[in-house]
Short mmCIF file of C-alpha atoms in Angstrom, two decimals:
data_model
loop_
_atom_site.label_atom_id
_atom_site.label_comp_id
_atom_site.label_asym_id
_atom_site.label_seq_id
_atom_site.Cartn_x
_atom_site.Cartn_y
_atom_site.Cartn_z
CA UNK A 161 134.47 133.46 -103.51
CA UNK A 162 131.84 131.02 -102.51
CA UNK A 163 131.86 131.25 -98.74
CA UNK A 164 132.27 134.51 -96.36
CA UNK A 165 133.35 133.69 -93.11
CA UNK A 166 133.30 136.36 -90.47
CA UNK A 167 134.57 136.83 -86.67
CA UNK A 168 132.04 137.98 -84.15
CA UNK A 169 133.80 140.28 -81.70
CA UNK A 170 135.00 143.40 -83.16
CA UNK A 171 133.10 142.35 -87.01
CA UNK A 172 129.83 142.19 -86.03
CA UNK A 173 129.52 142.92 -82.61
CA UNK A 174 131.05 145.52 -80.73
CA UNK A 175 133.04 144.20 -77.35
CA UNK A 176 134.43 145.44 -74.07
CA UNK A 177 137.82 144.94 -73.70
CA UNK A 178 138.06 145.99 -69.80
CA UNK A 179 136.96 143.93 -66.99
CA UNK A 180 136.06 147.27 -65.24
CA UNK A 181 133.81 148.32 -68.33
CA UNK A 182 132.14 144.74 -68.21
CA UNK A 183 131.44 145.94 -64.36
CA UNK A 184 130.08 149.24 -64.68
CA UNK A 185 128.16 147.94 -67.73
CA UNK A 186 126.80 145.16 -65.77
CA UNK A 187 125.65 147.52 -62.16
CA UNK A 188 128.13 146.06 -60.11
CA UNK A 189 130.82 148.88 -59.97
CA UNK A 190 129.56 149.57 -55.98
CA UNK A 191 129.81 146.45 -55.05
CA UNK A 192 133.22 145.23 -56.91
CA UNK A 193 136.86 145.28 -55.42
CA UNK A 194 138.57 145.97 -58.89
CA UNK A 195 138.69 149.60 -59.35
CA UNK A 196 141.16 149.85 -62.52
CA UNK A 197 141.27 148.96 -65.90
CA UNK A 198 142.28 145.66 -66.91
CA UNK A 199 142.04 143.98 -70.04
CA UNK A 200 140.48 140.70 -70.43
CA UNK A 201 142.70 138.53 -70.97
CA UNK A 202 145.04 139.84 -68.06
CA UNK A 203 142.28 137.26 -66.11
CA UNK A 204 144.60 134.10 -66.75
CA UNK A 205 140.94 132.22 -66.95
CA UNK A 206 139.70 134.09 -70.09
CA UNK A 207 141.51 132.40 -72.65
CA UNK A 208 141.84 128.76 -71.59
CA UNK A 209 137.67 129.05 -70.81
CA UNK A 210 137.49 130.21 -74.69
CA UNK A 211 139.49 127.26 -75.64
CA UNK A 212 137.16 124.53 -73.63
CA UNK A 213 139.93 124.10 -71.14
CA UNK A 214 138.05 124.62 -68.12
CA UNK A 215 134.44 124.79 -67.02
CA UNK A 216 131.70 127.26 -67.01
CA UNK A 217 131.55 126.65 -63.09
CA UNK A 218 135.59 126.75 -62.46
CA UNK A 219 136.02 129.77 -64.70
CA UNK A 220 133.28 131.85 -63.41
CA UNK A 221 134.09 131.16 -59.84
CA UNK A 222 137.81 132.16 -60.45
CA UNK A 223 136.38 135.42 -62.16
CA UNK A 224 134.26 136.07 -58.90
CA UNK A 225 137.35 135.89 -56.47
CA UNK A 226 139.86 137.95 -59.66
CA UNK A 227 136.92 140.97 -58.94
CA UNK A 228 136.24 140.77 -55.63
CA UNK A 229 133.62 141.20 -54.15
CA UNK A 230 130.52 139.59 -56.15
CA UNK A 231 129.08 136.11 -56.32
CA UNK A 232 128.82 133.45 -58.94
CA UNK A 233 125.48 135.14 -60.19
CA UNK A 234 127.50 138.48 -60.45
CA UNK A 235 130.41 137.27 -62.22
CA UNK A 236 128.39 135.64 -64.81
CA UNK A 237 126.61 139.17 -65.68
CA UNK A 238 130.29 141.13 -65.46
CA UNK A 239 130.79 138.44 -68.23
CA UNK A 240 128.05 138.46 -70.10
CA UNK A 241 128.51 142.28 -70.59
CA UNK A 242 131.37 141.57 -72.81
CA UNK A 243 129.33 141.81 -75.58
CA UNK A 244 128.06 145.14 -76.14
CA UNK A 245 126.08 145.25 -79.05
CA UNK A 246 125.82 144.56 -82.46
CA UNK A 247 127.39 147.23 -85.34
CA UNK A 248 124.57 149.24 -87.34
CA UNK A 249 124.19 147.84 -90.90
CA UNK A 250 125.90 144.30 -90.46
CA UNK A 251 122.88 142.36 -90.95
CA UNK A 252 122.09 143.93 -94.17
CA UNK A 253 125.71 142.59 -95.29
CA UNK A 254 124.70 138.97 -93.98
CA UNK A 255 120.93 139.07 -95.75
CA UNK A 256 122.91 140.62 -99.10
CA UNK A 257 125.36 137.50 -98.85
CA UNK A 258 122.38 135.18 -98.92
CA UNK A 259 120.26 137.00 -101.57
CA UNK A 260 123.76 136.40 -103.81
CA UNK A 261 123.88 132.67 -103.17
CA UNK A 262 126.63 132.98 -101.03
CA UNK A 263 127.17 130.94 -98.26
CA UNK A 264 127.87 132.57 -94.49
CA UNK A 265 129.24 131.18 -91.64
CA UNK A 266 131.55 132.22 -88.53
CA UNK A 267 134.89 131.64 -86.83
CA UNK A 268 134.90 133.13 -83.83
CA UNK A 269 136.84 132.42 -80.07
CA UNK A 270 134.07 132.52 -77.51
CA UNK A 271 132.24 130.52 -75.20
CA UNK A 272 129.18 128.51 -74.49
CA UNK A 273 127.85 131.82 -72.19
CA UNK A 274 128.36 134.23 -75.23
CA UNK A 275 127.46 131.72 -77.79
CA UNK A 276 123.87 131.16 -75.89
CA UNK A 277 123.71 134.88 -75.91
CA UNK A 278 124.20 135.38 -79.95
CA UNK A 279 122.25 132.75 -80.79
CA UNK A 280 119.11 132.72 -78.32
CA UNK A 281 118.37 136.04 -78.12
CA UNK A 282 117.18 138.89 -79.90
CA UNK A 283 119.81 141.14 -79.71
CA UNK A 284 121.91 139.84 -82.60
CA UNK A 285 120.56 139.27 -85.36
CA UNK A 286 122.80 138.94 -87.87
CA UNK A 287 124.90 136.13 -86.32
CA UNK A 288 121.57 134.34 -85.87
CA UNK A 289 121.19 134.15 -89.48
CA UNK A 290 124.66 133.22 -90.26
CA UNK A 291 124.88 129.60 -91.58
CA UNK A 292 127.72 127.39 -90.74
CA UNK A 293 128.75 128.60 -87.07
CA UNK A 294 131.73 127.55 -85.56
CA UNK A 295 133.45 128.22 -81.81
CA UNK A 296 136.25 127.56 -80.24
CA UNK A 297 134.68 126.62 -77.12
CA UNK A 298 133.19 123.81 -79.02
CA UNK A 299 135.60 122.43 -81.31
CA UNK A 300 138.36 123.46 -78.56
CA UNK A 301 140.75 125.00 -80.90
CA UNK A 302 141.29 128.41 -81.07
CA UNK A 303 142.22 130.90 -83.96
CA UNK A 304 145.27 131.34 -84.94
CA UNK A 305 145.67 127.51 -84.59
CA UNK A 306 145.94 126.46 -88.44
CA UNK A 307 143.36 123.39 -87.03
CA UNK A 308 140.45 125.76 -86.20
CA UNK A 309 140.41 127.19 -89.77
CA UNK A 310 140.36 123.51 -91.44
CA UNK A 311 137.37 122.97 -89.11
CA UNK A 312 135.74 125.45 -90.43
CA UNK A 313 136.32 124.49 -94.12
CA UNK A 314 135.28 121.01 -93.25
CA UNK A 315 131.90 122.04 -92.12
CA UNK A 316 131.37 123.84 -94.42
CA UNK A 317 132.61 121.82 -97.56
CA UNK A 318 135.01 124.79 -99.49
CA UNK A 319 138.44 124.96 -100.18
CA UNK A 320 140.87 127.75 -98.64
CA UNK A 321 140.57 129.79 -101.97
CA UNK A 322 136.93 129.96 -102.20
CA UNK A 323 136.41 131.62 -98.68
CA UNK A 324 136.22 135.65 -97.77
CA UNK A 325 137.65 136.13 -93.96
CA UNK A 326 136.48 139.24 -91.82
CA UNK A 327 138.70 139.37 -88.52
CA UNK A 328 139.92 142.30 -86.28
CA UNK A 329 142.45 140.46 -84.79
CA UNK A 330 145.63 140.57 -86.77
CA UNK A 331 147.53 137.26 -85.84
CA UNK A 332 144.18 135.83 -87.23
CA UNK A 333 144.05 137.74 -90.62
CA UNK A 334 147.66 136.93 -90.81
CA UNK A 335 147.40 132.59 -89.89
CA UNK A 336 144.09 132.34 -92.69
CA UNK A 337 146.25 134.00 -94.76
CA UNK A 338 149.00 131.68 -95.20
CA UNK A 339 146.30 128.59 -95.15
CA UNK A 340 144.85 130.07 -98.51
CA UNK A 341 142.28 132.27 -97.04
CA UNK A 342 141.44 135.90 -98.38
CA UNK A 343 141.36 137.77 -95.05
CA UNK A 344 140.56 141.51 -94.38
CA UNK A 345 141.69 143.21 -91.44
CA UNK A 346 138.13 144.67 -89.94
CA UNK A 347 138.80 147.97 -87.75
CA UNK A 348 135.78 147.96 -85.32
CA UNK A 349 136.35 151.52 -84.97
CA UNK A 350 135.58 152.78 -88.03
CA UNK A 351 132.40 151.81 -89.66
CA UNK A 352 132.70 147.44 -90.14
CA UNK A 353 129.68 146.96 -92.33
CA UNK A 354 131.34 149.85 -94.76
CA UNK A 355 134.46 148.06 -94.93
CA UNK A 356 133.03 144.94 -95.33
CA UNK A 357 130.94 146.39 -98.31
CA UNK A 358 133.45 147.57 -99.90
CA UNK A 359 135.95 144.56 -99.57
CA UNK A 360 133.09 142.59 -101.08
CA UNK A 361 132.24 145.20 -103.97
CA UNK A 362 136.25 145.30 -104.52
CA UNK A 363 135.57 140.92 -105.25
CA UNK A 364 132.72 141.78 -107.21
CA UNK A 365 129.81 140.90 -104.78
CA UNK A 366 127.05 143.45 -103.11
CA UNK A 367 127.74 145.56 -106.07
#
């Protein structure tokens, strides 16, 4: 294991799954004509924005009229509160990686909203620190597409069997596995840094 390549959402950074969590979370639950739960990607927008598709202004004005009742401002903060915050003890896994010589880096299906977010503010450190970062939104492939994983090992210069894979979402665990990745299934539920530390103690690292 040379490289350690981890998702964001769900690894290191806990999400919202419910556009009417992302609401309350972001103040706008008065104002908003959604009143029940649904999940994020029931917004046919979500996904193809993720993939580059379509544009920051197209997607967040379809998000405004899926809601109801906010503006292009408000959609953009109902968005933005997604991302929730980032999971106790995960940047002492990243810094450990690095004081090992190993390299760090991230796969991760997002957008240019988020990714300005993770990596140009405070609030989450231990995705600033990560090395080789890659996104969907940029490369415009998305996980499980075998193409977005061989981007990543371009960039950063290792070979299927040399790279550690942290990923909550099983269809992605699953597609790195049969491209020669070593995946672990990350609950983000239960603890991530622990399970990371011990997947990475089981390989002989953080020990």
């Amino acid at each position: 294991m040379r490289v350690v390549c981890f998702d964001l959402g769900g690894v290191l950074v806990s999400v919202r799954q419910d556009w009417l969590e992302c609401i309350e979370a972001a103040g706008l639950a008065d104002a908003a004509r959604l009143r029940t739960s649904v999940h994020l990607t029931e917004f046919e927008g979500f996904d193809r924005f993720q993939a580059g598709e379509i544009a920051e202004n197209e997607y967040l004005e379809g998000l405004a009229e899926f809601i109801g009742g906010i503006d292009f401002a408000g959609a953009l903060e109902v968005h933005n509160a997604i991302l929730a915050t980032e999971f106790r003890g995960v940047l002492e896994v990243v810094e450990s990686l690095h004081s090992s010589q190993i390299v760090t880096g991230c796969l991760s299906n997002t957008n240019a909203p988020h990714w300005h977010l993770m990596h140009h503010t405070e609030r989450f450190p231990a995705i600033r620190s990560l090395q080789f970062p890659i996104a969907s939104h940029e490369i415009r492939q998305s996980k499980p597409e075998p193409r977005a994983y061989r981007t990543f090992e371009v960039g950063v210069q290792a070979s299927p069997d040399e790279i550690l894979y942290f990923e909550d979402g099983p269809a992605n665990v699953e597609a790195a596995i049969r491209l020669g990745w070593d995946a672990v299934l990350i609950d983000p539920e239960d603890d991530p840094a622990k399970q990371m530390r011990l997947a990475l103690a089981h390989r002989g690292a953080l020990l």
